[in-house]
Amino acid sequence: MPYLGSEDVVKELKKALCNPHIQADRLRYRNVIQRVIRYMTQGLDMSGVFMEMVKASATVDIVQKKLVYLYMCTYAPLKPDLALLAINTLCKDCSDPNPMVRGLALRSMCSLRMPGVQEYIQQPILNGLRDKASYVRRVAVLGCAKMHNLHGDSEVDGALVNELYSLLRDQDPIVVVNCLRSLEEILKQEGGVVINKPIAHHLLNRMSKLDQWGQAEVLNFLLRYQPRSEEELFDILNLLDSFLKSSSPGVVMGATKLFLILAKMFPHVQTDVLVRVKGPLLAACSSESRELCFVALCHVRQILHSLPGHFSSHYKKFFCSYSEPHYIKLQKVEVLCELVNDENVQQVLEELRGYCTDVSADFAQAAIFAIGGIARTYTDQCVQILTELLGLRQEHITTVVVQTFRDLVWLCPQCTEAVCQALPGCEENIQDSEGKQALIWLLGVHGERIPNAPYVLEDFVENVKSETFPAVKMELLTALLRLFLSRPAECQDMLGRLLYYCIGPLIPEENKERVQELPDSGALMLVPNRQLTADYFEKTWLSLKVAHQQVLPWRGEFHPDTLQMALQVVNIQTIAMSRAGSRPWKAYLSAQDDTGCLFLTELLLEPGNSEMQISVKQNEARTETLNSFISVLETVIGTIEEIKS
Amino acid sequence: MSASAVFILDVKGKPLISRNYKGDVAMSKIEHFMPLLVQREEEGALAPLLSHGQVHFLWTKHSNLYLVATTSKNANASLVYSFLYKTIEVFCEYFKELEEESIRDNFVIVYELLDELMDFGFPQTTDSKILQEYITQQSNKLETGKSRVPPTVTNAVSWRSEGIKYKKNEVFIDVIESVNLLVNANGSVLLSEIVGTIKLKVFLSGMPELRLGLNDRVLFELTGRSKNKSVELEDVKFHQCVRLSRFDNDRTISFIPPDGDFELMSYRLSTQVKPLIWIESVIEKFSHSRVEITVKAKGQFKKQSVANGVEISVPVPSDADSPRFKTSVGSAKYVPERNVVIWSIKSFPGGKEYLMRAHFGLPSVEKEEVEGRPPIGVKFEIPYFTVSGIQVRYMKIIEKSGYQALPWVRYITQSGDYQLRTS
């Protein structure tokens, strides 16, 4: 980071560092060095005084030494040739009678991170491993990992690894844990440090001597060890039971994880284990520290995923307090939503209803979505609450309620009647795109049950010119067309107007061409086919070869329902789909054109990948229609991607 | 675990000091932290863990500083947070207060500490008492390399150094119970729990062995004294010095204590107890004209006990004006910056009932934005009393030199997160 005036500063400091008078006065010398470090901390480039600083390392003042070594570690990658000069001093310090100095020098030398340093540090590290002071051994053990990292991916030094394995029996607890950490780093290509029975039992016996960091670390390594018998498993669980009571949350979490994973191999132990970890986790959820509370809540959610209802009797612990930060409240609402059962549903809903009118719109909306989630099981109660919320006529509430309704009628058709009765009037309180889309969709699909549906849509048609969101217009077009089919008399006129607007004179020249091209690609005509059964789909899928494969860019999260709906509009059926947010995420789609040609599609999102893989199979090989089908698919996915971002 | 680097940032996100431990995440990545934080905050999606591509930021805020650990691995998050808290704790013990100023003034020591706290992304020596033995604050004193390793760095008992001496050997035991309460607007108790801690202040010479006896129900049942009054403790957590295996075997709490202040153990009781101070409130809002508040507070604890420093904060609308109060005891004060009335009662004996009335004017023009409904909060402290009834039965102190030491015990019950929702 070049700063104005830093050259002058460097010059001045250089002069001061060379001044023999200052060098003679230790305090003044140290103060100049402190100034160098201060500037370095502020981001000024101080590499210009490297030579002088190297000289300053030859001192008996430990603080000065530390500062100089810190400086060297920062600038060594920039000045590798000069840094080599410093190595001599460092090597000498590695055999200083004071173990603090030995440790400091060795640590700094291993942290130089510059090419060519390996050959110099090898010997000091080996000496350090056998040093009588544990302080130096701790540094040396981690130094092995640092040295290995400098080498890049070169071959592993077997002798060194053996040495480290034997140091697992060291007296000093931190040396033991550092050995594990170091071995893990060195052997990461080969799957990390091996925990066999003797090592596992040795570590288990040393547990109580370790500090909280060491305990958590060892618990993590023990995940790798698989007890041979149930007896051994119980021994381990009993030995580690007390760590669930540790005052360190990291250790509690580590022990919890180990317990859950060990029990996985012995399913009948699982209930016992879950009972044991319940208390500590609940305690952590009301921890004073927000961050730890957040972490604990995330753990609870994970457990609830596989064991819904595990914390149901403790639902009150997840009620939000007024002063809690947002992220904790949101997690708690999610948890509440998942642990609902017949006994507590009344209380949970009452609590959630209170949150719906919270002053923070985000939190209120999260609570409404949560009620929507619970509605999948306890439909009537929830729909009633949601309907009452509409009565508040608050914009941010109405829009989310309507979106919740849209998702709900999709999953629980039995509530359609109630939803339809609640809808009239909400259009006055919806301004945002998401809410409008949901409302229009509902009016389109269930319009025959809502007396004033055409008139609400008519308002939207009137104002379509000032509508800024393309997605709303799309939704409007589809909905109106649908409603036209069930209530033609009322809709015909405005559908005409809307169509005229959509393809009419408002389209700029360049778009017109595309509009005209459309009929050509109309060679493909997808028809709403009978819903294929999953069995039939699977059979056909397996019998066919992939006709086309491609990837589309895809970022972040999305709602699968949206995709499903969008595909539905173009007559592509969704056969099966993974849950939102899961990775890998998959969906299977099928479509049929007017000639009876079947298109079977797989969508795949790999974890960490920012693209969607599409594979299409066809039961009759026709390239032309295949291409048209793919372009339809691309358009839909592209649109979703746009709406999402 | 493994944090790649640790940063201390000022309130604007500019790094004040940083330490690159592992070198597998570019230090420049921290530039993305602040924009990301601001963006997430606007979206209402702020969390203690932020990710930018492959880099994860685990952060916490302390006064006007952000402490951030970066990692590109699937690190144990609770451990990283614990480490950040530990770092804060250590800095606080060195500088009294941890803030931008103290970091700038003491950057040499901060560097020294960061160097010892962690190596290659792994926590090393984090006990501030041990660190203080070899990193001293007198930066103007020259430390010529006298061949001295702090004994504790290699000690078998890592939390206590040898050779401590006191003229008078004493131990002060504080038994503190905090009551957390959440009451619904219609007066039903949603949550009531007691979080207890036993804190020790140790002034003992040498390497003493301590044994603490409590009226623990499990212990009493083990020894067949179940008739005596006892307490059932849940979620007991101990300081590292307590021998957990002995506690598991025969419920003995035995340990070699660290020197000075520390928290020996904590426990939790979720048994329903009657709320110690019960509040009934009526807040009547007459739009455009006034708000009238009536609060009744009742002490629901033993007559012999007295609650001290009782503070009842009642929310009022932010546009309220011209306050008028009437209290049967204590004094009421309007705190406009927090939008509350605070009713303070210096001493509140058990069984008593007091009343406060407040009257506020409201402007005739109502303001636009909706307001939240903050709860009524209560603060209090009841000395010589524990809700759970826990008692220290004995504290045995054995040291090989055989000195006599005195244990002093003090009990206190105080309010924790004590909230009563308003309608």
XYZ file of N, CA, C and O in Angstrom, chain A residues 454-608:
620
model
N -62.270 -11.544 -11.621
C -62.004 -10.863 -12.899
C -61.814 -9.361 -12.704
O -61.004 -8.749 -13.398
N -62.525 -8.798 -11.730
C -62.454 -7.345 -11.586
C -61.139 -6.925 -10.964
O -60.603 -5.867 -11.266
N -60.614 -7.786 -10.066
C -59.300 -7.490 -9.487
C -58.250 -7.569 -10.587
O -57.404 -6.674 -10.732
N -58.350 -8.628 -11.385
C -57.379 -8.765 -12.471
C -57.523 -7.609 -13.456
O -56.536 -7.128 -14.013
N -58.747 -7.151 -13.620
C -58.965 -6.047 -14.549
C -58.177 -4.809 -14.102
O -57.574 -4.118 -14.912
N -58.186 -4.579 -12.781
C -57.398 -3.455 -12.274
C -55.939 -3.596 -12.646
O -55.288 -2.630 -13.022
N -55.439 -4.814 -12.499
C -54.038 -5.043 -12.852
C -53.815 -4.796 -14.344
O -52.807 -4.234 -14.746
N -54.799 -5.226 -15.170
C -54.660 -5.025 -16.607
C -54.648 -3.537 -16.927
O -53.839 -3.062 -17.720
N -55.521 -2.787 -16.254
C -55.568 -1.343 -16.494
C -54.218 -0.696 -16.223
O -53.800 0.201 -16.913
N -53.583 -1.189 -15.157
C -52.340 -0.550 -14.734
C -51.097 -1.229 -15.277
O -49.992 -0.961 -14.824
N -51.275 -2.111 -16.229
C -50.133 -2.914 -16.662
C -49.023 -2.054 -17.261
O -47.846 -2.376 -17.156
N -49.425 -0.911 -17.813
C -48.399 -0.051 -18.424
C -47.422 0.461 -17.386
O -46.246 0.656 -17.664
N -47.921 0.711 -16.195
C -47.027 1.270 -15.184
C -46.395 0.172 -14.329
O -45.668 0.447 -13.385
N -46.682 -1.049 -14.676
C -46.102 -2.166 -13.916
C -44.620 -2.305 -14.261
O -44.267 -2.374 -15.432
N -43.770 -2.355 -13.239
C -42.334 -2.376 -13.525
C -41.755 -3.781 -13.551
O -40.681 -3.989 -14.085
N -42.441 -4.733 -12.965
C -41.843 -6.075 -12.884
C -42.334 -6.978 -14.013
O -43.536 -7.256 -14.109
N -41.435 -7.435 -14.879
C -41.853 -8.319 -15.968
C -42.518 -9.597 -15.443
O -43.461 -10.110 -16.058
N -42.030 -10.082 -14.295
C -42.583 -11.331 -13.771
C -44.062 -11.185 -13.450
O -44.845 -12.119 -13.623
N -44.441 -9.999 -12.962
C -45.852 -9.769 -12.638
C -46.672 -9.807 -13.915
O -47.755 -10.397 -13.965
N -46.136 -9.198 -14.973
C -46.876 -9.193 -16.241
C -47.064 -10.616 -16.761
O -48.141 -10.986 -17.231
N -46.017 -11.405 -16.669
C -46.097 -12.803 -17.115
C -47.181 -13.537 -16.355
O -48.014 -14.242 -16.920
N -47.128 -13.359 -15.046
C -48.086 -14.033 -14.185
C -49.502 -13.604 -14.551
O -50.426 -14.413 -14.603
N -49.648 -12.308 -14.834
C -50.963 -11.751 -15.155
C -51.499 -12.386 -16.435
O -52.657 -12.788 -16.509
N -50.621 -12.486 -17.410
C -51.038 -13.047 -18.683
C -51.521 -14.488 -18.503
O -52.595 -14.868 -18.972
N -50.747 -15.263 -17.785
C -51.111 -16.665 -17.570
C -52.408 -16.773 -16.791
O -53.304 -17.548 -17.138
N -52.496 -15.972 -15.729
C -53.661 -16.065 -14.859
C -54.927 -15.679 -15.606
O -55.966 -16.339 -15.482
N -54.822 -14.623 -16.390
C -56.005 -14.148 -17.089
C -56.474 -15.186 -18.113
O -57.661 -15.422 -18.273
N -55.500 -15.793 -18.752
C -55.830 -16.823 -19.724
C -56.557 -17.981 -19.040
O -57.558 -18.496 -19.527
N -56.052 -18.343 -17.876
C -56.673 -19.430 -17.123
C -58.088 -19.089 -16.730
O -59.006 -19.893 -16.859
N -58.235 -17.866 -16.231
C -59.546 -17.452 -15.773
C -60.508 -17.362 -16.952
O -61.693 -17.656 -16.824
N -59.970 -16.972 -18.077
C -60.778 -16.862 -19.293
C -61.421 -18.203 -19.615
O -62.576 -18.268 -20.031
N -60.658 -19.265 -19.377
C -61.184 -20.593 -19.686
C -62.363 -20.942 -18.792
O -63.281 -21.643 -19.198
N -62.348 -20.474 -17.540
C -63.462 -20.823 -16.658
C -64.546 -19.748 -16.655
O -65.710 -20.046 -16.397
N -64.176 -18.508 -16.859
C -65.201 -17.450 -16.860
C -65.023 -16.580 -18.107
O -64.637 -15.408 -17.998
N -65.316 -17.145 -19.291
C -64.979 -16.442 -20.526
C -65.697 -15.091 -20.666
O -65.090 -14.119 -21.073
N -66.948 -15.040 -20.266
C -67.719 -13.833 -20.537
C -67.086 -12.605 -19.892
O -66.987 -11.544 -20.487
N -66.629 -12.795 -18.642
C -66.125 -11.639 -17.924
C -64.709 -11.257 -18.349
O -64.248 -10.164 -18.096
N -64.004 -12.230 -18.925
C -62.576 -12.017 -19.148
C -62.207 -11.695 -20.583
O -61.130 -11.170 -20.830
N -63.086 -12.044 -21.483
C -62.696 -11.966 -22.885
C -62.153 -10.586 -23.267
O -61.079 -10.455 -23.843
N -62.899 -9.592 -22.882
C -62.543 -8.247 -23.295
C -61.165 -7.835 -22.791
O -60.307 -7.379 -23.535
N -60.942 -8.052 -21.485
C -59.656 -7.575 -20.953
C -58.507 -8.456 -21.399
O -57.387 -7.973 -21.544
N -58.777 -9.732 -21.638
C -57.702 -10.587 -22.154
C -57.248 -10.040 -23.504
O -56.066 -9.940 -23.795
N -58.222 -9.644 -24.282
C -57.906 -9.039 -25.577
C -57.027 -7.815 -25.392
O -55.999 -7.664 -26.051
N -57.429 -6.980 -24.451
C -56.660 -5.754 -24.235
C -55.235 -6.073 -23.786
O -54.279 -5.459 -24.222
N -55.147 -7.053 -22.899
C -53.826 -7.398 -22.367
C -52.932 -7.955 -23.473
O -51.771 -7.573 -23.601
N -53.521 -8.844 -24.262
C -52.737 -9.424 -25.359
C -52.300 -8.331 -26.328
O -51.163 -8.296 -26.779
N -53.206 -7.430 -26.570
C -52.879 -6.339 -27.478
C -51.709 -5.545 -26.921
O -50.765 -5.200 -27.625
N -51.776 -5.309 -25.622
C -50.678 -4.548 -24.990
C -49.373 -5.329 -25.095
O -48.322 -4.783 -25.400
N -49.483 -6.647 -24.869
C -48.255 -7.441 -24.783
C -47.556 -7.584 -26.133
O -46.330 -7.538 -26.195
N -48.301 -7.807 -27.175
C -47.622 -8.004 -28.452
C -47.785 -6.800 -29.363
O -47.262 -6.758 -30.462
N -48.506 -5.820 -28.876
C -48.886 -4.693 -29.706
C -47.793 -3.675 -29.920
O -46.607 -3.988 -29.850
N -48.201 -2.443 -30.214
C -47.295 -1.410 -30.698
C -46.220 -1.027 -29.684
O -45.269 -0.351 -30.053
N -46.385 -1.467 -28.457
C -45.410 -1.019 -27.459
C -44.076 -1.737 -27.577
O -43.092 -1.330 -27.005
N -44.062 -2.835 -28.333
C -42.820 -3.597 -28.422
C -41.833 -2.869 -29.330
O -42.161 -2.522 -30.462
N -40.651 -2.610 -28.853
C -39.669 -1.928 -29.694
C -39.271 -2.802 -30.878
O -39.484 -4.017 -30.878
N -38.660 -2.135 -31.893
C -38.377 -2.790 -33.165
C -37.632 -4.121 -33.022
O -38.037 -5.132 -33.556
N -36.541 -4.093 -32.267
C -35.701 -5.295 -32.232
C -36.430 -6.483 -31.628
O -36.213 -7.622 -31.999
N -37.349 -6.190 -30.698
C -38.099 -7.287 -30.096
C -39.120 -7.869 -31.064
O -39.478 -9.020 -30.993
N -39.570 -6.989 -31.936
C -40.593 -7.416 -32.880
C -40.123 -8.615 -33.694
O -40.857 -9.556 -33.940
N -38.880 -8.515 -34.124
C -38.346 -9.608 -34.928
C -38.461 -10.924 -34.183
O -38.838 -11.934 -34.744
N -38.122 -10.819 -32.920
C -38.167 -12.052 -32.153
C -39.586 -12.579 -32.053
O -39.834 -13.764 -32.117
N -40.510 -11.658 -31.909
C -41.902 -12.068 -31.806
C -42.325 -12.779 -33.080
O -43.009 -13.791 -33.050
N -41.846 -12.223 -34.225
C -42.228 -12.856 -35.476
C -41.575 -14.222 -35.644
O -42.126 -15.101 -36.278
N -40.405 -14.337 -35.085
C -39.734 -15.625 -35.220
C -40.453 -16.723 -34.454
O -40.362 -17.885 -34.798
N -41.126 -16.304 -33.447
C -41.720 -17.297 -32.555
C -42.515 -18.395 -33.254
O -42.309 -19.564 -32.970
N -43.398 -18.048 -34.193
C -44.194 -19.115 -34.815
C -43.331 -20.222 -35.408
O -43.733 -21.383 -35.402
N -42.112 -19.847 -35.904
C -41.244 -20.864 -36.490
C -40.852 -21.917 -35.456
O -40.907 -23.118 -35.717
N -40.440 -21.412 -34.296
C -40.025 -22.374 -33.278
C -41.248 -23.104 -32.725
O -41.124 -24.040 -31.964
N -42.421 -22.639 -33.140
C -43.657 -23.280 -32.700
C -43.832 -24.677 -33.254
O -44.855 -25.317 -33.059
N -42.830 -25.141 -33.980
C -42.887 -26.522 -34.446
C -43.067 -27.457 -33.258
O -43.620 -28.533 -33.393
N -42.571 -26.974 -32.095
C -42.754 -27.796 -30.898
C -44.013 -27.328 -30.192
O -44.194 -26.152 -29.942
N -44.848 -28.232 -29.892
C -46.086 -27.864 -29.218
C -46.246 -28.816 -28.039
O -46.612 -29.975 -28.205
N -45.898 -28.319 -26.850
C -46.018 -29.190 -25.685
C -47.479 -29.235 -25.263
O -48.146 -28.206 -25.220
N -47.964 -30.423 -24.985
C -49.353 -30.537 -24.553
C -49.385 -30.993 -23.102
O -48.499 -31.710 -22.656
N -50.367 -30.524 -22.380
C -50.462 -30.983 -20.990
C -50.799 -32.464 -20.985
O -51.932 -32.846 -21.268
N -49.830 -33.299 -20.727
C -50.077 -34.743 -20.795
C -50.633 -35.228 -19.475
O -50.633 -34.509 -18.473
N -51.123 -36.429 -19.466
C -51.531 -37.011 -18.201
C -50.280 -37.088 -17.322
O -49.187 -37.313 -17.816
N -50.471 -36.906 -16.069
C -49.314 -36.962 -15.148
C -48.695 -38.356 -15.201
O -49.365 -39.349 -14.942
N -47.419 -38.402 -15.570
C -46.738 -39.698 -15.602
C -46.571 -40.202 -14.178
O -46.280 -39.422 -13.273
N -46.691 -41.485 -13.968
C -46.400 -41.992 -12.630
C -44.885 -42.070 -12.474
O -44.160 -42.180 -13.458
N -44.454 -41.978 -11.228
C -43.021 -41.997 -10.967
C -42.406 -43.306 -11.462
O -41.298 -43.333 -12.000
N -43.162 -44.410 -11.287
C -42.652 -45.714 -11.724
C -42.406 -45.746 -13.220
O -41.355 -46.136 -13.693
N -43.460 -45.270 -13.931
C -43.357 -45.272 -15.384
C -42.196 -44.399 -15.824
O -41.404 -44.757 -16.699
N -42.076 -43.233 -15.155
C -40.997 -42.314 -15.488
C -39.654 -42.996 -15.312
O -38.786 -42.959 -16.166
N -39.510 -43.652 -14.163
C -38.230 -44.282 -13.846
C -37.883 -45.339 -14.886
O -36.755 -45.397 -15.373
N -38.909 -46.115 -15.226
C -38.669 -47.189 -16.183
C -38.207 -46.614 -17.522
O -37.213 -47.022 -18.093
N -38.941 -45.600 -17.976
C -38.607 -44.996 -19.261
C -37.229 -44.345 -19.191
O -36.418 -44.440 -20.115
N -36.994 -43.644 -18.068
C -35.725 -42.927 -17.895
C -34.558 -43.895 -18.029
O -33.575 -43.640 -18.714
N -34.698 -45.051 -17.367
C -33.586 -45.990 -17.352
C -33.397 -46.636 -18.728
O -32.298 -47.027 -19.084
N -34.496 -46.755 -19.490
C -34.390 -47.450 -20.763
C -33.822 -46.554 -21.865
O -33.429 -47.044 -22.915
N -33.781 -45.247 -21.627
C -33.359 -44.346 -22.702
C -31.931 -43.857 -22.506
O -31.405 -43.866 -21.403
N -31.365 -43.395 -23.620
C -30.021 -42.800 -23.550
C -30.166 -41.292 -23.463
O -31.156 -40.723 -23.924
N -29.133 -40.644 -22.907
C -29.162 -39.187 -22.830
C -29.011 -38.617 -24.233
O -28.063 -38.926 -24.940
N -29.991 -37.793 -24.625
C -29.960 -37.235 -25.962
C -29.244 -35.894 -25.973
O -28.686 -35.483 -26.972
N -29.274 -35.234 -24.826
C -28.655 -33.913 -24.803
C -28.226 -33.595 -23.372
O -28.921 -33.916 -22.431
N -27.087 -32.956 -23.289
C -26.605 -32.597 -21.960
C -26.000 -31.209 -22.031
O -25.308 -30.892 -22.999
N -26.289 -30.381 -21.069
C -25.648 -29.063 -21.059
C -25.700 -28.493 -19.650
O -26.403 -29.021 -18.785
N -24.939 -27.406 -19.440
C -24.974 -26.759 -18.132
C -25.423 -25.318 -18.310
O -25.142 -24.694 -19.332
N -26.154 -24.837 -17.308
C -26.573 -23.440 -17.305
C -26.029 -22.808 -16.047
O -25.929 -23.456 -15.011
N -25.677 -21.524 -16.128
C -25.193 -20.860 -14.904
C -26.320 -20.787 -13.887
O -27.492 -20.602 -14.249
N -25.980 -20.961 -12.637
C -26.988 -20.963 -11.581
C -26.328 -20.544 -10.291
O -25.310 -21.089 -9.916
N -26.900 -19.586 -9.623
C -26.304 -19.115 -8.384
C -27.297 -19.158 -7.253
O -28.456 -18.827 -7.446
N -26.815 -19.518 -6.099
C -27.560 -19.310 -4.872
C -28.798 -20.170 -4.719
O -29.010 -21.149 -5.421
N -29.632 -19.730 -3.786
C -30.786 -20.510 -3.388
C -32.006 -20.092 -4.186
O -32.076 -19.008 -4.762
N -33.009 -20.923 -4.199
C -34.249 -20.570 -4.856
C -35.334 -21.448 -4.287
O -35.075 -22.398 -3.555
N -36.550 -21.121 -4.651
C -37.659 -21.900 -4.135
C -38.075 -22.900 -5.201
O -38.488 -22.516 -6.286
N -37.962 -24.190 -4.933
C -38.300 -25.183 -5.960
C -39.735 -25.025 -6.452
O -40.019 -25.267 -7.619
N -40.626 -24.565 -5.538
C -42.015 -24.412 -5.949
C -42.139 -23.448 -7.120
O -42.953 -23.632 -8.026
N -41.320 -22.396 -7.074
C -41.370 -21.403 -8.139
C -41.018 -22.056 -9.469
O -41.669 -21.844 -10.485
N -39.960 -22.854 -9.410
C -39.520 -23.522 -10.630
C -40.621 -24.447 -11.129
O -40.959 -24.457 -12.307
N -41.189 -25.172 -10.186
C -42.237 -26.121 -10.550
C -43.397 -25.409 -11.234
O -43.913 -25.837 -12.259
N -43.747 -24.255 -10.664
C -44.862 -23.507 -11.201
C -44.547 -22.989 -12.598
O -45.372 -23.051 -13.509
N -43.336 -22.468 -12.736
C -42.941 -21.901 -14.010
C -42.955 -22.978 -15.095
O -43.398 -22.751 -16.220
N -42.502 -24.171 -14.715
C -42.472 -25.264 -15.680
C -43.887 -25.688 -16.048
O -44.198 -26.004 -17.191
N -44.743 -25.646 -15.055
C -46.139 -26.010 -15.249
C -46.766 -25.130 -16.322
O -47.532 -25.585 -17.161
N -46.405 -23.851 -16.295
C -46.977 -22.894 -17.239
C -46.687 -23.322 -18.672
O -47.518 -23.184 -19.556
N -45.477 -23.845 -18.915
C -45.145 -24.267 -20.276
C -45.409 -25.759 -20.471
O -44.849 -26.388 -21.360
N -46.252 -26.320 -19.589
C -46.650 -27.717 -19.727
C -45.521 -28.721 -19.539
O -45.472 -29.745 -20.196
N -44.588 -28.386 -18.683
C -43.594 -29.395 -18.326
C -43.929 -29.850 -16.912
O -44.051 -29.035 -16.000
N -44.109 -31.173 -16.749
C -44.523 -31.710 -15.467
C -43.314 -32.017 -14.585
O -42.294 -32.475 -15.100
N -43.458 -31.771 -13.307
C -42.394 -32.151 -12.386
C -42.763 -33.494 -11.774
O -43.830 -33.627 -11.182
N -41.897 -34.465 -11.922
C -42.176 -35.790 -11.384
C -41.698 -35.879 -9.946
O -42.397 -36.344 -9.059
N -40.476 -35.428 -9.705
C -39.924 -35.485 -8.358
C -38.884 -34.393 -8.222
O -38.299 -33.955 -9.202
N -38.675 -33.970 -6.981
C -37.780 -32.850 -6.751
C -37.201 -32.941 -5.354
O -37.916 -33.312 -4.424
N -35.913 -32.604 -5.182
C -35.347 -32.612 -3.825
C -35.880 -31.412 -3.057
O -36.418 -30.490 -3.639
N -35.649 -31.464 -1.752
C -36.098 -30.372 -0.906
C -35.272 -29.128 -1.172
O -34.121 -29.221 -1.565
N -35.861 -27.964 -0.914
C -35.162 -26.700 -1.123
C -33.880 -26.684 -0.312
O -33.868 -27.079 0.843
N -32.818 -26.236 -0.921
C -31.579 -26.047 -0.176
C -30.710 -27.274 -0.054
O -29.573 -27.182 0.365
N -31.237 -28.458 -0.401
C -30.393 -29.639 -0.238
C -29.385 -29.702 -1.380
O -29.608 -29.187 -2.461
N -28.237 -30.303 -1.098
C -27.201 -30.459 -2.113
C -26.675 -31.883 -2.055
O -26.364 -32.347 -0.978
N -26.533 -32.594 -3.164
C -26.956 -32.174 -4.496
C -28.471 -32.079 -4.591
O -29.178 -32.857 -3.956
N -28.908 -31.145 -5.385
C -30.340 -30.958 -5.580
C -30.693 -31.529 -6.951
O -29.983 -31.328 -7.924
N -31.811 -32.274 -7.002
C -32.177 -32.907 -8.262
C -33.651 -32.699 -8.532
O -34.449 -32.579 -7.593
N -33.992 -32.682 -9.808
C -35.399 -32.662 -10.173
C -35.571 -33.483 -11.436
O -34.683 -33.513 -12.297
N -36.690 -34.179 -11.517
C -37.001 -34.942 -12.722
C -38.265 -34.378 -13.360
O -39.275 -34.175 -12.680
N -38.181 -34.096 -14.654
C -39.277 -33.449 -15.350
C -39.692 -34.299 -16.537
O -38.878 -35.025 -17.110
N -40.958 -34.160 -16.911
C -41.365 -34.832 -18.135
C -42.286 -33.920 -18.930
O -43.011 -33.093 -18.366
N -42.249 -34.040 -20.243
C -43.130 -33.261 -21.100
C -43.437 -34.081 -22.334
O -42.713 -35.026 -22.659
N -44.512 -33.703 -23.007
C -44.934 -34.471 -24.167
C -45.393 -33.478 -25.227
O -46.068 -32.499 -24.918
N -45.004 -33.691 -26.456
C -45.492 -32.767 -27.473
C -46.716 -33.368 -28.176
O -47.153 -34.478 -27.867
N -47.279 -32.613 -29.128
C -48.561 -33.038 -29.704
C -48.457 -34.308 -30.544
O -49.447 -34.948 -30.853
N -47.218 -34.689 -30.898
C -47.076 -35.919 -31.665
C -46.865 -37.122 -30.751
O -46.678 -38.238 -31.214
N -46.808 -36.871 -29.448
C -46.651 -37.993 -28.515
C -45.197 -38.250 -28.136
O -44.892 -39.224 -27.460
N -44.303 -37.379 -28.583
C -42.884 -37.562 -28.238
C -42.652 -37.138 -26.787
O -43.100 -36.074 -26.361
N -41.982 -37.995 -26.037
C -41.753 -37.726 -24.612
C -40.378 -37.101 -24.407
O -39.396 -37.532 -25.009
N -40.316 -36.100 -23.531
C -39.025 -35.532 -23.134
C -38.855 -35.759 -21.647
O -39.682 -35.287 -20.858
N -37.824 -36.483 -21.279
C -37.549 -36.705 -19.859
C -36.284 -35.944 -19.514
O -35.298 -36.004 -20.230
N -36.335 -35.226 -18.404
C -35.231 -34.326 -18.082
C -34.785 -34.527 -16.646
O -35.615 -34.749 -15.768
N -33.485 -34.396 -16.451
C -32.956 -34.378 -15.082
C -32.234 -33.056 -14.872
O -31.405 -32.661 -15.694
N -32.572 -32.359 -13.792
C -31.834 -31.155 -13.413
C -30.983 -31.519 -12.205
O -31.456 -32.178 -11.289
N -29.748 -31.034 -12.193
C -28.853 -31.419 -11.091
C -28.016 -30.218 -10.683
O -27.377 -29.579 -11.509
N -28.083 -29.907 -9.360
C -27.207 -28.873 -8.803
C -26.234 -29.575 -7.877
O -26.643 -30.133 -6.871
N -24.952 -29.533 -8.231
C -23.951 -30.169 -7.368
C -23.608 -29.215 -6.234
O -23.679 -28.003 -6.396
N -23.217 -29.750 -5.067
C -22.827 -28.843 -3.991
C -21.625 -27.995 -4.419
O -20.680 -28.506 -4.999
N -21.686 -26.706 -4.113
C -20.547 -25.831 -4.357
C -20.403 -25.405 -5.795
O -19.610 -24.530 -6.110
